[in-house]
PDB file of C-alpha atoms and ligand atoms in Angstrom:
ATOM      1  CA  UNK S   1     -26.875  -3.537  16.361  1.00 78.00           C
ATOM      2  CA  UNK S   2     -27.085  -1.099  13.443  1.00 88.00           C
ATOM      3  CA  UNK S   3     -24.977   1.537  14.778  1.00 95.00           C
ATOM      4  CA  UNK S   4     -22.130  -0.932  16.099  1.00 95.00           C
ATOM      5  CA  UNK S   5     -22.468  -2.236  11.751  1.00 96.00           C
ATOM      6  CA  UNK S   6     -22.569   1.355  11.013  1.00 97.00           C
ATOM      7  CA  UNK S   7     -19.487   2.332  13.628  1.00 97.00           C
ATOM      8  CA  UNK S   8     -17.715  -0.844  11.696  1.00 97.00           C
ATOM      9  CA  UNK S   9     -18.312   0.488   8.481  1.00 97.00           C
ATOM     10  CA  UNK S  10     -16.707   3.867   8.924  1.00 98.00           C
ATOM     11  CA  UNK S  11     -13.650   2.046  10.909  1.00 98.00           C
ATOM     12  CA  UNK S  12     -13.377  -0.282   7.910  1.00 97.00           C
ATOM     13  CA  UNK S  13     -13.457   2.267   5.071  1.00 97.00           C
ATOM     14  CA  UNK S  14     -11.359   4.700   7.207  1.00 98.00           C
ATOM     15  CA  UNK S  15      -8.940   2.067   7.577  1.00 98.00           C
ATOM     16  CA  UNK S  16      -8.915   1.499   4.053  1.00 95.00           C
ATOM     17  CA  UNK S  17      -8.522   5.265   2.919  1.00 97.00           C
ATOM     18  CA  UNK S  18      -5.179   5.247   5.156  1.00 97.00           C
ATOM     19  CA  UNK S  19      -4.079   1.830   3.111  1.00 97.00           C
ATOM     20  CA  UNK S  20      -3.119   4.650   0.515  1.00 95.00           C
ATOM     21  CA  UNK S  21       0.585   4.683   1.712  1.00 96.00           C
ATOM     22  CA  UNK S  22       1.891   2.997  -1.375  1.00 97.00           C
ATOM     23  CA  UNK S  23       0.585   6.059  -3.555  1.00 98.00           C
ATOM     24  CA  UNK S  24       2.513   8.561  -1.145  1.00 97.00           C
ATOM     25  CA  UNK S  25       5.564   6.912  -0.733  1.00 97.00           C
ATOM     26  CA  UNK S  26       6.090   6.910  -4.280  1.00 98.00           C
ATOM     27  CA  UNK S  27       5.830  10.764  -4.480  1.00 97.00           C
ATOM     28  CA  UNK S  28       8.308  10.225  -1.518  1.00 97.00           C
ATOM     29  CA  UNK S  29      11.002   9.083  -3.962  1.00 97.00           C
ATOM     30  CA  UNK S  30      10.230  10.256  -6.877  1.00 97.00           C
ATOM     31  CA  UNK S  31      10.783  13.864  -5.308  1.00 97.00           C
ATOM     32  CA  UNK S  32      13.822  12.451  -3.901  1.00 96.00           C
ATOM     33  CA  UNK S  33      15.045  11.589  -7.149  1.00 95.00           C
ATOM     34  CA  UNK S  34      14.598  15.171  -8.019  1.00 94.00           C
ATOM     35  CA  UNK S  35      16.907  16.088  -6.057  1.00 95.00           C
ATOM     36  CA  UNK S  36      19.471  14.541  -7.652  1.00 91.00           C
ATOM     37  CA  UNK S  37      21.958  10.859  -7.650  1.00 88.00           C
ATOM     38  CA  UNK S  38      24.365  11.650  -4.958  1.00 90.00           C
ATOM     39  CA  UNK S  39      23.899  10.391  -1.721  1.00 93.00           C
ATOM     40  CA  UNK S  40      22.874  13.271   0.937  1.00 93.00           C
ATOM     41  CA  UNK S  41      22.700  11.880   5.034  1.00 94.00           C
ATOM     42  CA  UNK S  42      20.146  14.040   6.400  1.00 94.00           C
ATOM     43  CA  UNK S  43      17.558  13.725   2.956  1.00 95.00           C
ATOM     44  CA  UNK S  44      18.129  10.017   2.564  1.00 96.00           C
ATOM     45  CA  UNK S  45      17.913   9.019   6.421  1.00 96.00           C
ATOM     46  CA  UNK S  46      14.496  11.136   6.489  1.00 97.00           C
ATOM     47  CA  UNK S  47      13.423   9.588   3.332  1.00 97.00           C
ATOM     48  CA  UNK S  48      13.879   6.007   4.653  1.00 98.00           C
ATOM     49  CA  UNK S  49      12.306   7.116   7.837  1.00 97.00           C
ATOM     50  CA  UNK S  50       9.313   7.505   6.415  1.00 97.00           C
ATOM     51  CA  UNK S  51       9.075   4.400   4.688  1.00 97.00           C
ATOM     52  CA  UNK S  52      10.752   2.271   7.324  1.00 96.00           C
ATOM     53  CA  UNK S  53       8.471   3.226  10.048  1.00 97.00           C
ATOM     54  CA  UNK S  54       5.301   3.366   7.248  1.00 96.00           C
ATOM     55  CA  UNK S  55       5.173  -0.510   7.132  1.00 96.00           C
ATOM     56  CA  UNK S  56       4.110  -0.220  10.959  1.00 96.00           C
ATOM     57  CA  UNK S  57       1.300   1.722  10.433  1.00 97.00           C
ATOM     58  CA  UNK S  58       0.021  -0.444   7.038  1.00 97.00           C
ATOM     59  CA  UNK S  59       0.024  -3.368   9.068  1.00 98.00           C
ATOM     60  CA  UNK S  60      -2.003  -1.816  11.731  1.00 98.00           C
ATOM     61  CA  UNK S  61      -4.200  -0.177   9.146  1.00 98.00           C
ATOM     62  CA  UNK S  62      -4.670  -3.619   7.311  1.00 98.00           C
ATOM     63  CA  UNK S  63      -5.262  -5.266  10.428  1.00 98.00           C
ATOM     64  CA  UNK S  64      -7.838  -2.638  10.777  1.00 98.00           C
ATOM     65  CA  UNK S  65      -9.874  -3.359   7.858  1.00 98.00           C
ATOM     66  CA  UNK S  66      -9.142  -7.451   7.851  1.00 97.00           C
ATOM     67  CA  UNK S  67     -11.085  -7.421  11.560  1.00 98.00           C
ATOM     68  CA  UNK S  68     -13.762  -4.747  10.713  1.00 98.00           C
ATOM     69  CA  UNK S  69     -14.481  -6.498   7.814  1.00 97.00           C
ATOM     70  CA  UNK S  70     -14.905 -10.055   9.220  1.00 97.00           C
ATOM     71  CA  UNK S  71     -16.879  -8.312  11.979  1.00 97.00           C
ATOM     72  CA  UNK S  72     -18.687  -6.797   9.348  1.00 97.00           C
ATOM     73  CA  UNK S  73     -19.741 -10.029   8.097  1.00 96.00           C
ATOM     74  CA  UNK S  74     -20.675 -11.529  11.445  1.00 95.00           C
ATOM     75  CA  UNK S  75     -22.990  -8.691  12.435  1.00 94.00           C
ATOM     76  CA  UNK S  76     -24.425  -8.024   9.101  1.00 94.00           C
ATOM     77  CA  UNK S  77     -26.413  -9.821   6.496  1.00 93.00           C
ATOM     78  CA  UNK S  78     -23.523 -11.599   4.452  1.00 93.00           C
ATOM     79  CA  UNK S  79     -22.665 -14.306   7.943  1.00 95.00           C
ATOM     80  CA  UNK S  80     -19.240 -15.223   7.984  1.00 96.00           C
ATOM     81  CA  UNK S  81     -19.461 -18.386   5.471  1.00 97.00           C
ATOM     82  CA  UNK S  82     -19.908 -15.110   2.791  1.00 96.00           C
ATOM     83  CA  UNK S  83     -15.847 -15.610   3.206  1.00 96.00           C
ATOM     84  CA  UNK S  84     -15.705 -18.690   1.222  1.00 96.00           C
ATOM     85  CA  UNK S  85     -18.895 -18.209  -0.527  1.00 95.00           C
ATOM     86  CA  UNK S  86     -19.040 -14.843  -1.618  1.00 95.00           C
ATOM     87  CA  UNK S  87     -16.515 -14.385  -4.191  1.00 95.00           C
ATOM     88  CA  UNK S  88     -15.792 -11.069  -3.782  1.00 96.00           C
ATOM     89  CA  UNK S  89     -15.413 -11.131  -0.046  1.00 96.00           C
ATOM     90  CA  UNK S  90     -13.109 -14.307  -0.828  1.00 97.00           C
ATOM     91  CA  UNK S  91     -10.784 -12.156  -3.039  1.00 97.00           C
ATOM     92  CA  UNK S  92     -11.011  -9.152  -1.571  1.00 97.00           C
ATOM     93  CA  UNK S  93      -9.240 -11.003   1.912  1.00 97.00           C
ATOM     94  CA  UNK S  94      -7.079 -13.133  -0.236  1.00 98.00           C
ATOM     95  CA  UNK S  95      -5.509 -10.013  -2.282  1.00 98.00           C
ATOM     96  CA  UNK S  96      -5.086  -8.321   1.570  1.00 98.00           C
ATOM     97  CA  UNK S  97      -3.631 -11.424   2.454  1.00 98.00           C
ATOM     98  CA  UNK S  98      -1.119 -10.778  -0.877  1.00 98.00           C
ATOM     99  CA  UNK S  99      -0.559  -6.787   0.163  1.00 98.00           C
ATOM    100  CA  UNK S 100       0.366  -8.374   4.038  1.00 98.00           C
ATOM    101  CA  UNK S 101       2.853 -10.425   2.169  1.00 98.00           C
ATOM    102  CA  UNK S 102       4.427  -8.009   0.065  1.00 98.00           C
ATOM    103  CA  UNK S 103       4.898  -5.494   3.050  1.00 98.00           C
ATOM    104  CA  UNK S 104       6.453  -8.214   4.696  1.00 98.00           C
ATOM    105  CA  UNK S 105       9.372  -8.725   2.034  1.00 98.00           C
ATOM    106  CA  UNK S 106       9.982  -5.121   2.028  1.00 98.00           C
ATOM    107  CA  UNK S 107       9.734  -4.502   5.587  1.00 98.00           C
ATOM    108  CA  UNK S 108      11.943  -8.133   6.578  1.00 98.00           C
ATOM    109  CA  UNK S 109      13.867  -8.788   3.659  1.00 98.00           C
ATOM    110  CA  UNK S 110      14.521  -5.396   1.483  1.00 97.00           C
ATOM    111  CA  UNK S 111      14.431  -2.594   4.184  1.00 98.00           C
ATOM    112  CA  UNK S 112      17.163  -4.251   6.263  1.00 98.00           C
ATOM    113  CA  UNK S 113      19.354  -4.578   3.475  1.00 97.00           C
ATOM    114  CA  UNK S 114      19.204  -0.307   2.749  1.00 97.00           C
ATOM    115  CA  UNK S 115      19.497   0.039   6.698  1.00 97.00           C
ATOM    116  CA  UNK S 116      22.601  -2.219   6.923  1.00 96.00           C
ATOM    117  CA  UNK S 117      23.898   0.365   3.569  1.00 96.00           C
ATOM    118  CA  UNK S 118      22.524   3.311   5.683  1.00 95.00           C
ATOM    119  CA  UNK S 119      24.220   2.273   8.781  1.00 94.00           C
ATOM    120  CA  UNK S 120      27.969   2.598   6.766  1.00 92.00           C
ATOM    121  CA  UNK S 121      27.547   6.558   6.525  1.00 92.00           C
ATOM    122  CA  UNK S 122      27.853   8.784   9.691  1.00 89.00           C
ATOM    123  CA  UNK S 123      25.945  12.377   9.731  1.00 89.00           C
ATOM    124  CA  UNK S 124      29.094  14.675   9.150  1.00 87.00           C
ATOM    125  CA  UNK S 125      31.522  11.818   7.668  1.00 87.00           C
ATOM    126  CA  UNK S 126      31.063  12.214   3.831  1.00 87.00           C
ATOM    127  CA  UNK S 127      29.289   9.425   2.215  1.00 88.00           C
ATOM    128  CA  UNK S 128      31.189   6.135   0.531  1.00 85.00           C
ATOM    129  CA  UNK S 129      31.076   7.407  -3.663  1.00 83.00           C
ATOM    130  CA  UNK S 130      29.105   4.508  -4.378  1.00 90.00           C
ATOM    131  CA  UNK S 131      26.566   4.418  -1.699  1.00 94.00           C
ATOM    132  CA  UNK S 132      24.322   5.730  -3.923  1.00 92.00           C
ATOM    133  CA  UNK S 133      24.773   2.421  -7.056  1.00 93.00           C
ATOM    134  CA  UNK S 134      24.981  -0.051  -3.830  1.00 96.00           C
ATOM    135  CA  UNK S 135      21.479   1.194  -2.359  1.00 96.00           C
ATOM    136  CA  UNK S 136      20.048   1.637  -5.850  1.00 95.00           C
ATOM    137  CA  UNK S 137      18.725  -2.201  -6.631  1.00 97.00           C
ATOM    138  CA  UNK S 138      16.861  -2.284  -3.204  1.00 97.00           C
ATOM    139  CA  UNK S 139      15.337   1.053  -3.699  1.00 97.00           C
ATOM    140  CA  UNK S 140      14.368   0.355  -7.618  1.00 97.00           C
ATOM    141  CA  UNK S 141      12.580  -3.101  -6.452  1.00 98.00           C
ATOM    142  CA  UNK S 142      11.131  -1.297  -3.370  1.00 98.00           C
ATOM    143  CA  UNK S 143       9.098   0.855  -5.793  1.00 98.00           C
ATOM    144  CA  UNK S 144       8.198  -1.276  -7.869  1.00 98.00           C
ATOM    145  CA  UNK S 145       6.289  -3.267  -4.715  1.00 98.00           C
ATOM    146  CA  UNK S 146       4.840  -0.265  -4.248  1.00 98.00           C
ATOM    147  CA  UNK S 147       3.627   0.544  -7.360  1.00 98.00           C
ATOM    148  CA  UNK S 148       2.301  -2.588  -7.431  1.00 98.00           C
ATOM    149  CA  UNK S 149       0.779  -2.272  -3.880  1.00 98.00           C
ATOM    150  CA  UNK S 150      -0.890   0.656  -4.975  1.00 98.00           C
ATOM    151  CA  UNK S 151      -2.658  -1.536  -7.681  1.00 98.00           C
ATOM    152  CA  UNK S 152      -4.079  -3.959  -5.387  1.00 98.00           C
ATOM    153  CA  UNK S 153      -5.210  -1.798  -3.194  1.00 97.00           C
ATOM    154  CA  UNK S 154      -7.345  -0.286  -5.532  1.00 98.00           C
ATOM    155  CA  UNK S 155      -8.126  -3.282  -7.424  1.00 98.00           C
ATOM    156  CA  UNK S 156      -9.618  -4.391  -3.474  1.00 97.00           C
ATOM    157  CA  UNK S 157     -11.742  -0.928  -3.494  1.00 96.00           C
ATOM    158  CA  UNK S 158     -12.971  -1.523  -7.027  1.00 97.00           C
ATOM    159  CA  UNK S 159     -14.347  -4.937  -5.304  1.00 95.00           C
ATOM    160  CA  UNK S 160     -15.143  -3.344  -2.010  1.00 93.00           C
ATOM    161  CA  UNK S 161     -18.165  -1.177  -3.889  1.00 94.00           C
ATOM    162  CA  UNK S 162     -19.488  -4.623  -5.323  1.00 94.00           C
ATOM    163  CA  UNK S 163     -19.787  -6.687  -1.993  1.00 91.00           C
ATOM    164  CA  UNK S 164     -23.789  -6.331  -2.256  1.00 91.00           C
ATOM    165  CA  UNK S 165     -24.185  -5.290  -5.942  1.00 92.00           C
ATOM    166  CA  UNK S 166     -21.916  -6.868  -8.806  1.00 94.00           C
ATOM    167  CA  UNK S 167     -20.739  -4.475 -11.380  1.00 95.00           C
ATOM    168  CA  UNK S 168     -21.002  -5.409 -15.294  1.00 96.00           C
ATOM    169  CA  UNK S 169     -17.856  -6.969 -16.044  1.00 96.00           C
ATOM    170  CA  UNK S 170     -16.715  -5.205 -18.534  1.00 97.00           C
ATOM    171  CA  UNK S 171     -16.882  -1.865 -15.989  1.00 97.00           C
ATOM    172  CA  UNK S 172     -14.766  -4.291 -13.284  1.00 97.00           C
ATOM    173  CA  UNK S 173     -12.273  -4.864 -15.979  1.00 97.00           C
ATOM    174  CA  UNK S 174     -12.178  -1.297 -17.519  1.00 98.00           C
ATOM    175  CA  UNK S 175     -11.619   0.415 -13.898  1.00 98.00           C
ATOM    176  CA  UNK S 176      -8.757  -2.734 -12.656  1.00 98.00           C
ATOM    177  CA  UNK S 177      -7.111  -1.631 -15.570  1.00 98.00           C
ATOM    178  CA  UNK S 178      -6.889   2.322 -14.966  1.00 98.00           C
ATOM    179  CA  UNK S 179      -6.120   1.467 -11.772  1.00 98.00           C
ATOM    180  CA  UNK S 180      -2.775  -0.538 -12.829  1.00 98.00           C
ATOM    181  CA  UNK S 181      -2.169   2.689 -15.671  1.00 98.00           C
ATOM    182  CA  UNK S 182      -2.655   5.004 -12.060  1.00 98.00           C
ATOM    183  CA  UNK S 183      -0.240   2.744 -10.172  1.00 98.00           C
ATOM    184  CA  UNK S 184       2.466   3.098 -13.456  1.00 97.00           C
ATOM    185  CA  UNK S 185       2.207   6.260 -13.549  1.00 97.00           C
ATOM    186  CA  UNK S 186       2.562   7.214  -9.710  1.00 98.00           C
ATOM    187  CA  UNK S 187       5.802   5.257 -10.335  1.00 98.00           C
ATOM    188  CA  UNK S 188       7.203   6.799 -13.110  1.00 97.00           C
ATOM    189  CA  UNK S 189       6.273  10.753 -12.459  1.00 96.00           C
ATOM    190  CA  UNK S 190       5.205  12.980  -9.684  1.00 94.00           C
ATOM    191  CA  UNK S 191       1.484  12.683 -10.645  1.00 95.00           C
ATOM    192  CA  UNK S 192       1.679  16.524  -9.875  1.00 95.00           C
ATOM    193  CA  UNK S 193      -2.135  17.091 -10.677  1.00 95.00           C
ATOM    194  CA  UNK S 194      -3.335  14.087  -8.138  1.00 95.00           C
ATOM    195  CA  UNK S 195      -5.447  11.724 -11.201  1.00 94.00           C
ATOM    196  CA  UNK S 196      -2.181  11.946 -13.551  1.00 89.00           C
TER     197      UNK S 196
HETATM  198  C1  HEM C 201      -7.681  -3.792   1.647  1.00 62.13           C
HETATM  199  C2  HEM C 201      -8.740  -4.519   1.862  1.00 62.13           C
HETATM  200  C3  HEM C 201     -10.162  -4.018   1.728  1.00 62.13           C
HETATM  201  C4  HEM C 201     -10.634  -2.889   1.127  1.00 62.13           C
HETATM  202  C5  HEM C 201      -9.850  -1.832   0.392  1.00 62.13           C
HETATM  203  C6  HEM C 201     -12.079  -2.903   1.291  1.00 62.13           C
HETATM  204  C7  HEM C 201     -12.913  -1.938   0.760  1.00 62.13           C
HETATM  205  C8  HEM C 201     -14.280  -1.925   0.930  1.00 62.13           C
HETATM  206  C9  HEM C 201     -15.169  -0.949   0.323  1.00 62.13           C
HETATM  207  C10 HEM C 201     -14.738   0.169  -0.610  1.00 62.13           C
HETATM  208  C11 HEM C 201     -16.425  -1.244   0.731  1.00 62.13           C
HETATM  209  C12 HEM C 201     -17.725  -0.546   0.295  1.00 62.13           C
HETATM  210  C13 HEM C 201     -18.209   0.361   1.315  1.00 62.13           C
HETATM  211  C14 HEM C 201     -19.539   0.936   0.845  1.00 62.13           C
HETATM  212  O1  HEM C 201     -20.174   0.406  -0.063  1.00 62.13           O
HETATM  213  O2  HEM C 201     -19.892   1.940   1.427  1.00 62.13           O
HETATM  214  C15 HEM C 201     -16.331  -2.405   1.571  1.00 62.13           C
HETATM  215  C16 HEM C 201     -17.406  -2.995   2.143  1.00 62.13           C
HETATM  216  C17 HEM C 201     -17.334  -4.214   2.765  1.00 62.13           C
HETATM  217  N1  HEM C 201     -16.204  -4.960   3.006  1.00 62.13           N
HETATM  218 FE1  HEM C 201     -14.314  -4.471   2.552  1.00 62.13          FE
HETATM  219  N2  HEM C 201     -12.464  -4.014   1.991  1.00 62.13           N
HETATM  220  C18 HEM C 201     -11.311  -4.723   2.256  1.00 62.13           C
HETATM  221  C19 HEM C 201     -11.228  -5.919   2.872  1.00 62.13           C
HETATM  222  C20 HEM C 201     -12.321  -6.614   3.343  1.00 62.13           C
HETATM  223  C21 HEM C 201     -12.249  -7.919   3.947  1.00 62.13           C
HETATM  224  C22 HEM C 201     -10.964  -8.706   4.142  1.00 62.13           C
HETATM  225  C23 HEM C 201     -13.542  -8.272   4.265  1.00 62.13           C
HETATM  226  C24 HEM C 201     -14.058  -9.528   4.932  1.00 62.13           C
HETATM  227  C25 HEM C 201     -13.322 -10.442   5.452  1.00 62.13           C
HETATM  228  C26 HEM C 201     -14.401  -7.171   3.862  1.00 62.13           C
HETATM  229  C27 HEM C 201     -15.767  -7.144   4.011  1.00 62.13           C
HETATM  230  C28 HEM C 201     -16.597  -6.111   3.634  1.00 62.13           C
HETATM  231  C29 HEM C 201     -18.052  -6.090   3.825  1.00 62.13           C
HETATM  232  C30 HEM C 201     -18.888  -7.166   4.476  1.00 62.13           C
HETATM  233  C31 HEM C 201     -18.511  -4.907   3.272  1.00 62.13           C
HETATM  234  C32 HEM C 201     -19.961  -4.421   3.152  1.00 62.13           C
HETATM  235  C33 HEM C 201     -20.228  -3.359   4.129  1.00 62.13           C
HETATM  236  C34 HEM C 201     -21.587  -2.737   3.786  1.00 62.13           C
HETATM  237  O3  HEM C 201     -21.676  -2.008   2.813  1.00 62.13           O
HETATM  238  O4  HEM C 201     -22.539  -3.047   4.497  1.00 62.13           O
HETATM  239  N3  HEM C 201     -13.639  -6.180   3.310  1.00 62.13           N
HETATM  240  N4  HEM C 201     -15.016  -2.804   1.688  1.00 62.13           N
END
């Protein structure tokens, strides 16, 4: 029984580490941006490629860690009621619960409108002049989900560490909140030297 809980643990954290999307799809367009306003077919269709077809693999990767770590809690010394009785456990699946949700708006509700933009322009046709302003509002809210993504998923791993061991809370509190000055800052530069 230890090594399946030990093979669980490594899926769940795994699963976790690949939950990082947020943080590299904001270096995705932010080095768009560097590239200047105008709208370019072959940069912006590979651009929103990435992100389009990201929101599969997020889902799969939170579905990853959302069964490892109920299994986790069946097979190991917490038992399943730690769900509603452990408080971290409790918020840890409620704020993956939040992150489902959010992907959800931008994969349903936001991503189809920039397709539906996307699908107006034609590889070699030059693009309408104010593709560009009309895509903008999607894209700006877009990133801001993400940034805020970003700080929920490492608000979770700042609760992940304390599932058997509670930090001080003053620690808790001082690490939630470089985690939301990280998750600004991803979304306002190119965090060229990884921490800032
Ligand atoms: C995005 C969501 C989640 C993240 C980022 C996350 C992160 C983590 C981290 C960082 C650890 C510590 C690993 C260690 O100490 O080596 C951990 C352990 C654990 N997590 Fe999660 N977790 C998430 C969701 C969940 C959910 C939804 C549950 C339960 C329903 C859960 C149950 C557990 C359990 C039971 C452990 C303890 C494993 C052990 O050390 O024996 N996690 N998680």
């Amino acid at each position: 029984m230890d090594n399946l809980y030990d093979i669980l643990k490594f899926i769940h954290i795994i699963s976790f580490v690949f939950m990082a999307t947020p943080l590299f799809n904001l270096i995705v367009v932010n080095e768009r941006a560097l590239m200047g306003k105008g709208f370019v077919y072959a940069t912006d269709r590979y651009m929103e490629n990435i992100i389009r077809r990201g929101a599969i693999r997020c889902y799969v990767f939170q579905s990853s860690v959302l069964v490892t770590g109920i299994l986790l809690l069946f097979f190991g010394p917490l038992g399943i009621e730690a769900l509603w009785q452990n408080w971290v456990v409790l918020l840890k699946t409620l704020l993956l619960i939040v992150l489902m949700g959010l992907l959800s708006y931008v994969h349903f509700v936001l991503q189809p409108k920039i397709e539906a933009l996307m699908a107006e322009v034609k590889p070699d046709v030059p693009a309408p002049e104010n593709l560009s302003t009309r895509l903008k509002p999607y894209r700006v809210r877009r990133k801001k989900l993400a940034s805020f993504c970003l700080f929920i998923v490492i608000s979770i791993i700042i609760l992940g560490v304390q599932v058997y061991d509670v930090f001080s809370p003053i620690v808790t509190i001082g690490l939630i909140v470089i985690a939301a000055l990280f998750a600004w800052r991803a979304n306002k530069t190119l965090i060229r030297f990884g921490w800032f």
